[in-house]
PDB file of N, CA and C in Angstrom:
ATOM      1  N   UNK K   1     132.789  -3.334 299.082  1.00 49.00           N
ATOM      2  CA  UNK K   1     131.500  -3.033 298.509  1.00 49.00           C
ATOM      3  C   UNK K   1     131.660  -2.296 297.179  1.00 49.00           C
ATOM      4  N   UNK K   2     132.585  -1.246 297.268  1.00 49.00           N
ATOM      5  CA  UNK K   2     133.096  -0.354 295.937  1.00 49.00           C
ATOM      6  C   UNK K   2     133.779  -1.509 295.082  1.00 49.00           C
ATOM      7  N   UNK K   3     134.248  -2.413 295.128  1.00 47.00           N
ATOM      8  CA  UNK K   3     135.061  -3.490 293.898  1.00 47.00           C
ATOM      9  C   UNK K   3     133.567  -4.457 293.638  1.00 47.00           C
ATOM     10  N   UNK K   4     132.948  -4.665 294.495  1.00 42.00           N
ATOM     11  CA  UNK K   4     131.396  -5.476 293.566  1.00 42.00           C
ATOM     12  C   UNK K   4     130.648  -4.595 293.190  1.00 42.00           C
ATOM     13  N   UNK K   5     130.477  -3.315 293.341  1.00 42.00           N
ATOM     14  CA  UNK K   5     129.858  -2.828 292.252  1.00 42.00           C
ATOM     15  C   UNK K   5     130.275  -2.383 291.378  1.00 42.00           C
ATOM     16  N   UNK K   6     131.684  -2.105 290.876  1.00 36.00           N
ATOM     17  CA  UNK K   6     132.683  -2.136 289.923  1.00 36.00           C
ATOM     18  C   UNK K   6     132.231  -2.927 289.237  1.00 36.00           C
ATOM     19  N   UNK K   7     132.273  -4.405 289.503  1.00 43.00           N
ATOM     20  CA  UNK K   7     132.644  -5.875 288.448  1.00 43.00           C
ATOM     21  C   UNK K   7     130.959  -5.801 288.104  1.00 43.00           C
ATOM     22  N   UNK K   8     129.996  -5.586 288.964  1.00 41.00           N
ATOM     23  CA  UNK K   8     128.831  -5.777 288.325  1.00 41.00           C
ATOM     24  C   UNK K   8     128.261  -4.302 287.435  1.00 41.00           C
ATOM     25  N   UNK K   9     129.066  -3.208 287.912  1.00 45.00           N
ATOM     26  CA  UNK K   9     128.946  -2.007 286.332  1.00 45.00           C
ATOM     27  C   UNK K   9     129.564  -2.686 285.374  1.00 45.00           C
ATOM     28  N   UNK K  10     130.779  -3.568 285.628  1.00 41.00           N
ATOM     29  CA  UNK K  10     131.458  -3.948 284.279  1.00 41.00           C
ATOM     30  C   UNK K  10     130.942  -5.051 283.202  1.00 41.00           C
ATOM     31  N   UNK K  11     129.944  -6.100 284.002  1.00 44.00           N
ATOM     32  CA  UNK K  11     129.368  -7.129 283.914  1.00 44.00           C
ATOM     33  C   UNK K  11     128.143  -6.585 282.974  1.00 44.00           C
ATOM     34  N   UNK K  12     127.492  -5.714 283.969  1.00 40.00           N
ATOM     35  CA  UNK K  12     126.446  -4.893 283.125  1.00 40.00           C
ATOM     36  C   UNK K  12     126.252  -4.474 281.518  1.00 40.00           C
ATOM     37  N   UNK K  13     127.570  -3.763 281.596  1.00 43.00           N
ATOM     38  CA  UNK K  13     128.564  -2.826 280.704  1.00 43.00           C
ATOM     39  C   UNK K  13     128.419  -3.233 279.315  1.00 43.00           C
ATOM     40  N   UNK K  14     129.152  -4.863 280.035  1.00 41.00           N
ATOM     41  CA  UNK K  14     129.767  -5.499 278.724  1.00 41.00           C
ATOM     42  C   UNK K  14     128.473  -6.343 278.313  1.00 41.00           C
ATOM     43  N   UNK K  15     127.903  -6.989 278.672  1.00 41.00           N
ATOM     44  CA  UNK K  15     126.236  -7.935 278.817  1.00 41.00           C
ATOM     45  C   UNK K  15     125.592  -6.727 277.967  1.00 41.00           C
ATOM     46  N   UNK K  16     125.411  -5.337 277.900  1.00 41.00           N
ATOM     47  CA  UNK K  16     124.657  -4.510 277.123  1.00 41.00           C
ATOM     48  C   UNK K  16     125.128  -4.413 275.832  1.00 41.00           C
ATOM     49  N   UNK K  17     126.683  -3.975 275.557  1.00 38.00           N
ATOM     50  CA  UNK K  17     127.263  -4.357 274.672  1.00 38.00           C
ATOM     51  C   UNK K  17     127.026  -5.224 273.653  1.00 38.00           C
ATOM     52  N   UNK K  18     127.585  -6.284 274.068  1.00 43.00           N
ATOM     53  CA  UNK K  18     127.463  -7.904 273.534  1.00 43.00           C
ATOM     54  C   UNK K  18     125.913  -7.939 273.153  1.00 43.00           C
ATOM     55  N   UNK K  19     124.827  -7.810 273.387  1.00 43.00           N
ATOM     56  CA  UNK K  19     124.049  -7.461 272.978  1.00 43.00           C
ATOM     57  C   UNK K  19     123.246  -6.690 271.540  1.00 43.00           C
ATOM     58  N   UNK K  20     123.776  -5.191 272.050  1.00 46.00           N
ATOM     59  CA  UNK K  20     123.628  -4.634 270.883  1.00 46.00           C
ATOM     60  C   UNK K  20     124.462  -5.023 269.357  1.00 46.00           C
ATOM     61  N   UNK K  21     125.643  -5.586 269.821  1.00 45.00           N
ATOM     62  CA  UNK K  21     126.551  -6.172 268.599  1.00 45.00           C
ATOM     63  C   UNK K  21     125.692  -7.569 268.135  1.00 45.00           C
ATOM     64  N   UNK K  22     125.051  -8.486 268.896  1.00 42.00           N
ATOM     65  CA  UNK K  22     124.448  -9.708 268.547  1.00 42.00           C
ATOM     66  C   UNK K  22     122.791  -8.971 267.502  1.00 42.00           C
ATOM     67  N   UNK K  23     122.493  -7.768 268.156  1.00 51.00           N
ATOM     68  CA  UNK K  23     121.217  -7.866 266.798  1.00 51.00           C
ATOM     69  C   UNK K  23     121.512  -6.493 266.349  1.00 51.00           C
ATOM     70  N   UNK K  24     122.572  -6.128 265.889  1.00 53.00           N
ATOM     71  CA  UNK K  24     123.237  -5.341 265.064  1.00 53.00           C
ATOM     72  C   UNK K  24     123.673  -6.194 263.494  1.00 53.00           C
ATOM     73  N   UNK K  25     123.633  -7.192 263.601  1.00 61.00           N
ATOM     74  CA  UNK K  25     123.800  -8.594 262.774  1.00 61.00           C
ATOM     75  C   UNK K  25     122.077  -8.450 261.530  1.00 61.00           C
ATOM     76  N   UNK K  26     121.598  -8.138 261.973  1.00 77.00           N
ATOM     77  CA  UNK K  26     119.766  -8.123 261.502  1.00 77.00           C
ATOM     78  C   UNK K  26     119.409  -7.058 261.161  1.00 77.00           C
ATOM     79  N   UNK K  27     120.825  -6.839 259.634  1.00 89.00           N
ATOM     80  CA  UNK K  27     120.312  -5.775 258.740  1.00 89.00           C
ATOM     81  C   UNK K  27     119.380  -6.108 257.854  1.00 89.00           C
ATOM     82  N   UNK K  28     118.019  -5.015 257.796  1.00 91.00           N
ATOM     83  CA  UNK K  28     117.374  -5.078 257.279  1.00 91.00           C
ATOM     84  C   UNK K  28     117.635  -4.313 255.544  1.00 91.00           C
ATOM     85  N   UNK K  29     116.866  -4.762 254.258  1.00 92.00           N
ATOM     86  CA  UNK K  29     117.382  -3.754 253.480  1.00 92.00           C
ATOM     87  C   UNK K  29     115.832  -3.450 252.685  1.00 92.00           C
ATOM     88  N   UNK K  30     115.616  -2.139 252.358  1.00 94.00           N
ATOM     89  CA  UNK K  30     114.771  -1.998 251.638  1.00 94.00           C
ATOM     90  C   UNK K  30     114.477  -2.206 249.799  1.00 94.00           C
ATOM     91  N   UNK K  31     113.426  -3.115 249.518  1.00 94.00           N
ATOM     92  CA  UNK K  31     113.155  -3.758 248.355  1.00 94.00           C
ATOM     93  C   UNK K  31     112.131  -2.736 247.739  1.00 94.00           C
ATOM     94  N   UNK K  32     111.921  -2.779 246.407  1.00 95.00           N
ATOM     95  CA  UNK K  32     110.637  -2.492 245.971  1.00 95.00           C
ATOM     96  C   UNK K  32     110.408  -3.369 244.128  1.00 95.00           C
ATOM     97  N   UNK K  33     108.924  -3.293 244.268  1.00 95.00           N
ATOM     98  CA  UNK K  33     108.659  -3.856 243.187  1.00 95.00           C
ATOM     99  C   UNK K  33     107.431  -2.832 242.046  1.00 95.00           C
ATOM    100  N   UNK K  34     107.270  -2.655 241.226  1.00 96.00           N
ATOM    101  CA  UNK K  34     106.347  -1.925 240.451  1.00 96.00           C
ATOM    102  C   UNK K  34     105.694  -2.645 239.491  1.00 96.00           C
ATOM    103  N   UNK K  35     104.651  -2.171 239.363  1.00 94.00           N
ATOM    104  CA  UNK K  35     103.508  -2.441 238.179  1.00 94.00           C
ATOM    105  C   UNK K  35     102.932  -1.694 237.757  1.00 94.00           C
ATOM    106  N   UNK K  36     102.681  -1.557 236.515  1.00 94.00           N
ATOM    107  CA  UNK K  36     101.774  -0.530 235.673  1.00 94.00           C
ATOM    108  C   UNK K  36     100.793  -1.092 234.776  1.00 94.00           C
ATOM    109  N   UNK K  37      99.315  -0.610 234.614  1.00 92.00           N
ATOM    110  CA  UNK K  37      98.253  -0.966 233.587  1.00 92.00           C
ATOM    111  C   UNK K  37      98.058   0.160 232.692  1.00 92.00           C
ATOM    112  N   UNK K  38      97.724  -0.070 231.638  1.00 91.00           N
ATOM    113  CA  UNK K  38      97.248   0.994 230.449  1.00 91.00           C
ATOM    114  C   UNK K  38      95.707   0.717 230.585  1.00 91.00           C
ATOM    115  N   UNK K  39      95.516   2.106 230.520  1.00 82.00           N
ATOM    116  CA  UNK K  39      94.035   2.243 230.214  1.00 82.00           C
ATOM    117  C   UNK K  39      93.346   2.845 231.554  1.00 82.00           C
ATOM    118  N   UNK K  40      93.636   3.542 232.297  1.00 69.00           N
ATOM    119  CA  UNK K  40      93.650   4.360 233.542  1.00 69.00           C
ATOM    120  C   UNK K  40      92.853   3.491 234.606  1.00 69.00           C
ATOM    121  N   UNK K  41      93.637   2.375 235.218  1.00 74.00           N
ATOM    122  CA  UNK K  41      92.722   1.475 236.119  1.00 74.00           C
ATOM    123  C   UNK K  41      93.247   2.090 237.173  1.00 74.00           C
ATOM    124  N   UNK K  42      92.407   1.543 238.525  1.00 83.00           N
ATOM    125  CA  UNK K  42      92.118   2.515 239.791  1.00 83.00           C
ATOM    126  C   UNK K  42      94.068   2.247 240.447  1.00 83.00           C
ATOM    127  N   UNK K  43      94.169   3.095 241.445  1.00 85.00           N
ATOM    128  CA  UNK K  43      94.726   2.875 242.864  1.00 85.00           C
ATOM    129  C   UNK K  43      95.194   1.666 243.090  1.00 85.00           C
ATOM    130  N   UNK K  44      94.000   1.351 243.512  1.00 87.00           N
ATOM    131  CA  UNK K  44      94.168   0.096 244.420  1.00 87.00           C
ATOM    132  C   UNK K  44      94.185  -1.060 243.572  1.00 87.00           C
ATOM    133  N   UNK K  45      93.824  -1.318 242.230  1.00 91.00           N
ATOM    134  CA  UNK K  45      94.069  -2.028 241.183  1.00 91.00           C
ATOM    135  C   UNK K  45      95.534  -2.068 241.361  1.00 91.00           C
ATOM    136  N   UNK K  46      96.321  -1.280 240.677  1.00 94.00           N
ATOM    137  CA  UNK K  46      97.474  -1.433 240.365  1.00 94.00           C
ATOM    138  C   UNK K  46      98.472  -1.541 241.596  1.00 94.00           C
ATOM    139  N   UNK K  47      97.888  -0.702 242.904  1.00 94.00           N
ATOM    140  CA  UNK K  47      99.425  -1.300 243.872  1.00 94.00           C
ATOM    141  C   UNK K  47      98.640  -1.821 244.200  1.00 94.00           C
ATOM    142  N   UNK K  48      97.881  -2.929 244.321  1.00 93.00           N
ATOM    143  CA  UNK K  48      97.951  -4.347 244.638  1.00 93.00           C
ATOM    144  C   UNK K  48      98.477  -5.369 244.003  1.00 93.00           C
ATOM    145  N   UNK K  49      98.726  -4.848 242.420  1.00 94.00           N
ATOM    146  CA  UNK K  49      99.771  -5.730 241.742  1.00 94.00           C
ATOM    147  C   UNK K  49     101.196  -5.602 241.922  1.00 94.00           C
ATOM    148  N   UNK K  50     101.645  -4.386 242.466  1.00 95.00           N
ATOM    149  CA  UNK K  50     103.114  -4.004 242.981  1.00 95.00           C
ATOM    150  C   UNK K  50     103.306  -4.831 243.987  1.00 95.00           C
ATOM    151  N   UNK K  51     102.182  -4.750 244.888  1.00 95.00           N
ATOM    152  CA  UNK K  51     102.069  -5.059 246.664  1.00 95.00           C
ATOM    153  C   UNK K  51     102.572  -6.818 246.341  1.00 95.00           C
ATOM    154  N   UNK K  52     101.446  -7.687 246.339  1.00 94.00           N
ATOM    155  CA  UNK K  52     101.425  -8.953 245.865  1.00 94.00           C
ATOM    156  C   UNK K  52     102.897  -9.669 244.846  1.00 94.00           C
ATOM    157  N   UNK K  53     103.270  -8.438 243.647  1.00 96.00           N
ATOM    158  CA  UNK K  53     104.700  -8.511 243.259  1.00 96.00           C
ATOM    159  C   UNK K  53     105.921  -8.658 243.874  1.00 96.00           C
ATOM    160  N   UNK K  54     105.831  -7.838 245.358  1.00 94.00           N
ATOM    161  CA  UNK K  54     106.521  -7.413 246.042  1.00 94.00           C
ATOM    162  C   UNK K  54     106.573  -8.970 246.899  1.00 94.00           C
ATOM    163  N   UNK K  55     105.433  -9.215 247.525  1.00 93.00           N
ATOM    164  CA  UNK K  55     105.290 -10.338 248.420  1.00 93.00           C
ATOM    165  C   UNK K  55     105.563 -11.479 248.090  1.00 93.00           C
ATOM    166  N   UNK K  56     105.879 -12.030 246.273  1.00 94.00           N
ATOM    167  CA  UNK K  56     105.738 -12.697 245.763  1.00 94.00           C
ATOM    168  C   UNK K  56     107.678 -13.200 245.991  1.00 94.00           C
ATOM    169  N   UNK K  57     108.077 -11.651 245.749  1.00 94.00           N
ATOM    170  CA  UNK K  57     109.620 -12.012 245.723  1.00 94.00           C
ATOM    171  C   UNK K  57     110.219 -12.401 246.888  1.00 94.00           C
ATOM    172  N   UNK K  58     109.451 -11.402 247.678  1.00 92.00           N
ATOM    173  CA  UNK K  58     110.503 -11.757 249.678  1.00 92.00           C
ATOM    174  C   UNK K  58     109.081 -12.159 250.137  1.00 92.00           C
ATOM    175  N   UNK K  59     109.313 -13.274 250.810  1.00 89.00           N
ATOM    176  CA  UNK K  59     108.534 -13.926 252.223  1.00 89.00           C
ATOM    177  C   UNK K  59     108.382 -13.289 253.323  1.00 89.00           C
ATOM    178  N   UNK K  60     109.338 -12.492 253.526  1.00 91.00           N
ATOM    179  CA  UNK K  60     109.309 -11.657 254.988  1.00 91.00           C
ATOM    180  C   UNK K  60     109.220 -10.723 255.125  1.00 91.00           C
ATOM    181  N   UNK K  61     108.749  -9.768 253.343  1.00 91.00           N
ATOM    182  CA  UNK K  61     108.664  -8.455 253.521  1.00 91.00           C
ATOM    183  C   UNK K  61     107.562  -7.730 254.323  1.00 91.00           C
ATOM    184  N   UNK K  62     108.385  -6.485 255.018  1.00 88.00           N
ATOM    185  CA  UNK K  62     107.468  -6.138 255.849  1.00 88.00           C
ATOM    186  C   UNK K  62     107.506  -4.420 255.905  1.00 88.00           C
ATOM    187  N   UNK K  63     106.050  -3.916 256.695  1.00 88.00           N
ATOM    188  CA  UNK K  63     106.284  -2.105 255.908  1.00 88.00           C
ATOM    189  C   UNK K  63     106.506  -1.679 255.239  1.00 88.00           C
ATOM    190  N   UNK K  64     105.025  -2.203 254.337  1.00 93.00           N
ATOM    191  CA  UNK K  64     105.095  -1.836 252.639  1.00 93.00           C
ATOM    192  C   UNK K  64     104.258  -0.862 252.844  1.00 93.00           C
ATOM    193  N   UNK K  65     104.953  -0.176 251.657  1.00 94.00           N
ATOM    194  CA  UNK K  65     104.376   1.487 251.008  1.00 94.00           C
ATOM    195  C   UNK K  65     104.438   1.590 250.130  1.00 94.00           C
ATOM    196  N   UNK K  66     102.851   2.310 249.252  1.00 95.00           N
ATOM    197  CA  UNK K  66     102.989   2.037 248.010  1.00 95.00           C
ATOM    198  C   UNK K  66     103.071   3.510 247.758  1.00 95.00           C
ATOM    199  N   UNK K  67     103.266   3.817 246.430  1.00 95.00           N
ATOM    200  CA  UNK K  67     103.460   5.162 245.516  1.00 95.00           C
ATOM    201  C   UNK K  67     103.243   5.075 244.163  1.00 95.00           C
ATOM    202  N   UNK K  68     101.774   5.717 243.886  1.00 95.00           N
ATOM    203  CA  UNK K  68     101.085   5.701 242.903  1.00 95.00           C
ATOM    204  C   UNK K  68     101.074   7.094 242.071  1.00 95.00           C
ATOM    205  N   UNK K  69     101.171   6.627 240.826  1.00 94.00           N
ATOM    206  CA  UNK K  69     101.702   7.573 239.892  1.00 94.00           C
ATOM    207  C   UNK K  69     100.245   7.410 238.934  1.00 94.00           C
ATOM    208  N   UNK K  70     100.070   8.229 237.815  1.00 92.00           N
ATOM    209  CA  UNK K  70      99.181   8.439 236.684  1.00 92.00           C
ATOM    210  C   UNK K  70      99.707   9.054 235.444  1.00 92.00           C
ATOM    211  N   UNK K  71     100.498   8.194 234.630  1.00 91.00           N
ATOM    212  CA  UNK K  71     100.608   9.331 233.543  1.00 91.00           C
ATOM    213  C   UNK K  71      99.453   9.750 232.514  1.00 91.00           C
ATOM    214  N   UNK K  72      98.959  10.959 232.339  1.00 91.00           N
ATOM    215  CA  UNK K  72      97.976  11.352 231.564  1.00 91.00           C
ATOM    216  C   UNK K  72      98.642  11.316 230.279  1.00 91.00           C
ATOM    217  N   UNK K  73      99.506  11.341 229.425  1.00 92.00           N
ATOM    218  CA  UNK K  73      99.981  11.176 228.282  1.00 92.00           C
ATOM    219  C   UNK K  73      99.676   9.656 227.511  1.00 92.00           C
ATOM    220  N   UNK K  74      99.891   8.740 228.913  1.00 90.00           N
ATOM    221  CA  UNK K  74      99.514   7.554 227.694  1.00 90.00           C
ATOM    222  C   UNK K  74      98.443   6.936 228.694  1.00 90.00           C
ATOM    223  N   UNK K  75      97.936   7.584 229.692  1.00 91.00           N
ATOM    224  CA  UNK K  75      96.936   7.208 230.035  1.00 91.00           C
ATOM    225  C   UNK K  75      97.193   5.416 231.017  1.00 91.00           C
ATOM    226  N   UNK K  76      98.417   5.784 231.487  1.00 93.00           N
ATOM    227  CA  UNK K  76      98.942   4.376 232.164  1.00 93.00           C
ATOM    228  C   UNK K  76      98.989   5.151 234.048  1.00 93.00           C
ATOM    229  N   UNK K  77      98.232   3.719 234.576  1.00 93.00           N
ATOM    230  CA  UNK K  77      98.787   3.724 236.213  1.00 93.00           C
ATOM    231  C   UNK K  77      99.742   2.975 236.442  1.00 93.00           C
ATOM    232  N   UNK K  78     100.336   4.091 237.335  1.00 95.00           N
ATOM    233  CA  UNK K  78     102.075   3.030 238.061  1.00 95.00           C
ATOM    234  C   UNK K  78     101.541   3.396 239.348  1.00 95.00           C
ATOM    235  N   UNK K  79     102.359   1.986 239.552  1.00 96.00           N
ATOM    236  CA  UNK K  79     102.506   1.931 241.084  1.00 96.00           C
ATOM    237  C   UNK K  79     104.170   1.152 241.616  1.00 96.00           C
ATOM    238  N   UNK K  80     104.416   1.761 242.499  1.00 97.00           N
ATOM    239  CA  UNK K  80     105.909   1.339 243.382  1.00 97.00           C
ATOM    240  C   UNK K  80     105.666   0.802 244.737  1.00 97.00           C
ATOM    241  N   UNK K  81     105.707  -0.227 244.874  1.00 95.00           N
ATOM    242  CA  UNK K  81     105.963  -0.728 246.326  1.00 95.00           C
ATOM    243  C   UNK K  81     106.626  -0.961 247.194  1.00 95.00           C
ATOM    244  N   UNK K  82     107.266  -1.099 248.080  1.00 95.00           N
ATOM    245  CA  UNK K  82     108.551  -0.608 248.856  1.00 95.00           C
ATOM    246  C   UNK K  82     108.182  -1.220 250.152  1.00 95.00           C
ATOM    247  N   UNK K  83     109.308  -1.907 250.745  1.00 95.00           N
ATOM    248  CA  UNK K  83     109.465  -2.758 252.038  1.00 95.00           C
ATOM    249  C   UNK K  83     110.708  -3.159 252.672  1.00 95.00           C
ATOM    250  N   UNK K  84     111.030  -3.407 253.640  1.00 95.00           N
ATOM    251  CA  UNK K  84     111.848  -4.212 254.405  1.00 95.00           C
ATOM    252  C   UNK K  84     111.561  -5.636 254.240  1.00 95.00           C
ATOM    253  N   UNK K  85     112.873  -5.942 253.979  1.00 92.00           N
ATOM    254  CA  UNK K  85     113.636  -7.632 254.013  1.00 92.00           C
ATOM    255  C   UNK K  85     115.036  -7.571 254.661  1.00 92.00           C
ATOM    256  N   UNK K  86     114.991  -9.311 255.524  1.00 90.00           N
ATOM    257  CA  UNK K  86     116.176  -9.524 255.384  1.00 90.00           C
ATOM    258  C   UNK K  86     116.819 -10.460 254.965  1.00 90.00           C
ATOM    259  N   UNK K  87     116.577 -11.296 253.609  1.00 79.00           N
ATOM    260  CA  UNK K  87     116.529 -12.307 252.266  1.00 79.00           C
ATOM    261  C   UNK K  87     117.648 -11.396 252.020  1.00 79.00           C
TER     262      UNK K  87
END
């Protein structure tokens, strides 16, 4: 009884293993894309042109975040968009 549950801890063991090594393979890497307008257009104006930039390059990007900037000097919105791919 103690040697079959041996081979099936080992069976187990290795089956969990083999596993984690098979989608250990499905590195993801993080992308980003940016856009900027002159002339102080909104938010959502401009990272939707990052966003859509972003989507435009990878097909499969996914858990996008944008990061919106304002420079008051020349009066320009940025925006950065940022995601997972695995392209």
């Amino acid at each position: 009884m103690k040697k079959a549950a041996l081979i099936a801890s080992t069976i187990l063991c290795a089956s969990t293993l083999f596993a984690g090594v098979a989608t250990a393979g499905d590195w993801w890497r993080t992308v980003s894309a940016t856009a900027s307008i002159s002339g102080g257009s909104g938010q959502g104006q401009v990272c939707g042109l990052a966003e859509n930039k972003l989507r435009a390059q990878y097909s499969d990007v996914t858990a996008i975040k944008t990061y919106f900037g304002f420079d008051t000097y020349t009066l320009t919105s940025h925006c950065r968009a940022t995601g997972q791919t695995q392209q």
